Amino acid sequence: MKKIITIFLLLTLCVPRVTKTIGALSTLENFIASHKETISLGISLTMLTLSGMVAYKTLWKPEVKIKTRVIKPLESDRTFESLNRTIPQEIKDLLDNFKNPLLYTDTTGNKLLPENCLLYGEPGTGKTELVRALAGEGVPVFYKPFVELSNEKVGRTEEYLRELYKAAENHAIKNKLPFCVVALDEIDVYGLSRDHFSGSDGHHYDTLTQLLTLLDGAIKQRYVVTIGITNRLPRQLDPALIRSGRLGNHIKIKAASSSDNVKILEERLKAKGLKRTQSAIDLLEQFKNETPERGLGKRITSMTAADINSFCNRLHLRTIASRSETISSSIMGEVLSQYDKGFKDPE
């Protein structure tokens, strides 16, 4: 009896709710029937939008722009003649090989590339200028100072070396050239003997290993000649780097001779566009004939190319500061006195 009463009460409570639900469904059915076309269009557009979103994420991947380096040959207006100094025979032979590749072949017709070389000598002797002059003579030189790569992230230095050699090789192939030159300045930044490396120098170790591979290893460069430049002695570099087949041709670049220094000085003065008084000309002529104990002659003998550039720049600045259009003997004497003191202000 209690179950019957419970069921009756539940039906009494539910019937009104069910009736309302049925009424709502009837209203919804009538709405759908009257707007059937509009609803169908909306559903179609929704499905099309969802399909497009799925296709965008799965089928089409937007292009990711990667920052790449643009590596181009060195531009230079220097030439061997403008250096006014003796050019090493090995560098002359390299230029001749580039200009006359058909002469440099073996019995099977394969081309003979110049040997990779290492230019070493005291600072300011003109090693980098020699490479710039080589570029000015028409040889494509891909020049890079190693010191600029010392702050690169781990792995980027090795990657750049690969890009550098690849750019040089592609340039030679594209332009049908016998070879291109890769010049690595301050090569001792990464090229010191590995005995000097500690456990924290893994980046330097990896970079040197990559360079050794590029010079002569798994990847043999058929269109690239490497020139290393350093102020250190070859024996201070890693033995694997300076051996034959890699940078085995060691060329010592000495300071220019006394007569060459006079030519360099005259050329630099001419480049500054300054007129020289008869007194300044007499000093140069006096040095050509003899080396005086005091004066320009004795000083210029010990000058490097960098010293002469600095000396001429000092002359230029001092002449302008004196509001003069010519280099007088007094101005030259004043700058020579500063040179004797290492261009330092007197105490």
mmCIF file of C-alpha atoms in Angstrom, residues 11 97 143-144 149 156 168 175-176 178 194 214 285 317 324 330 337 342:
data_model
loop_
_atom_site.group_PDB
_atom_site.id
_atom_site.type_symbol
_atom_site.label_atom_id
_atom_site.label_comp_id
_atom_site.label_asym_id
_atom_site.label_seq_id
_atom_site.Cartn_x
_atom_site.Cartn_y
_atom_site.Cartn_z
ATOM 1 C CA LEU A 11 3.468 10.727 -10.903
ATOM 2 C CA ASN A 97 97.795 29.680 -60.408
ATOM 3 C CA TYR A 143 88.082 36.890 -45.033
ATOM 4 C CA LYS A 144 87.102 36.319 -41.399
ATOM 5 C CA LEU A 149 83.624 34.372 -33.435
ATOM 6 C CA ARG A 156 77.609 28.403 -33.908
ATOM 7 C CA ALA A 168 83.669 29.840 -50.995
ATOM 8 C CA ASN A 175 81.567 31.521 -61.428
ATOM 9 C CA LYS A 176 83.692 28.704 -62.932
ATOM 10 C CA PRO A 178 89.757 27.446 -60.273
ATOM 11 C CA ARG A 194 95.424 21.526 -27.561
ATOM 12 C CA LEU A 214 87.587 21.179 -43.215
ATOM 13 C CA GLU A 285 115.838 62.306 -50.514
ATOM 14 C CA LEU A 317 96.233 65.604 -38.013
ATOM 15 C CA SER A 324 98.714 74.570 -42.643
ATOM 16 C CA SER A 330 108.984 71.522 -38.003
ATOM 17 C CA SER A 337 109.679 63.231 -31.586
ATOM 18 C CA GLY A 342 105.768 55.827 -28.572
#
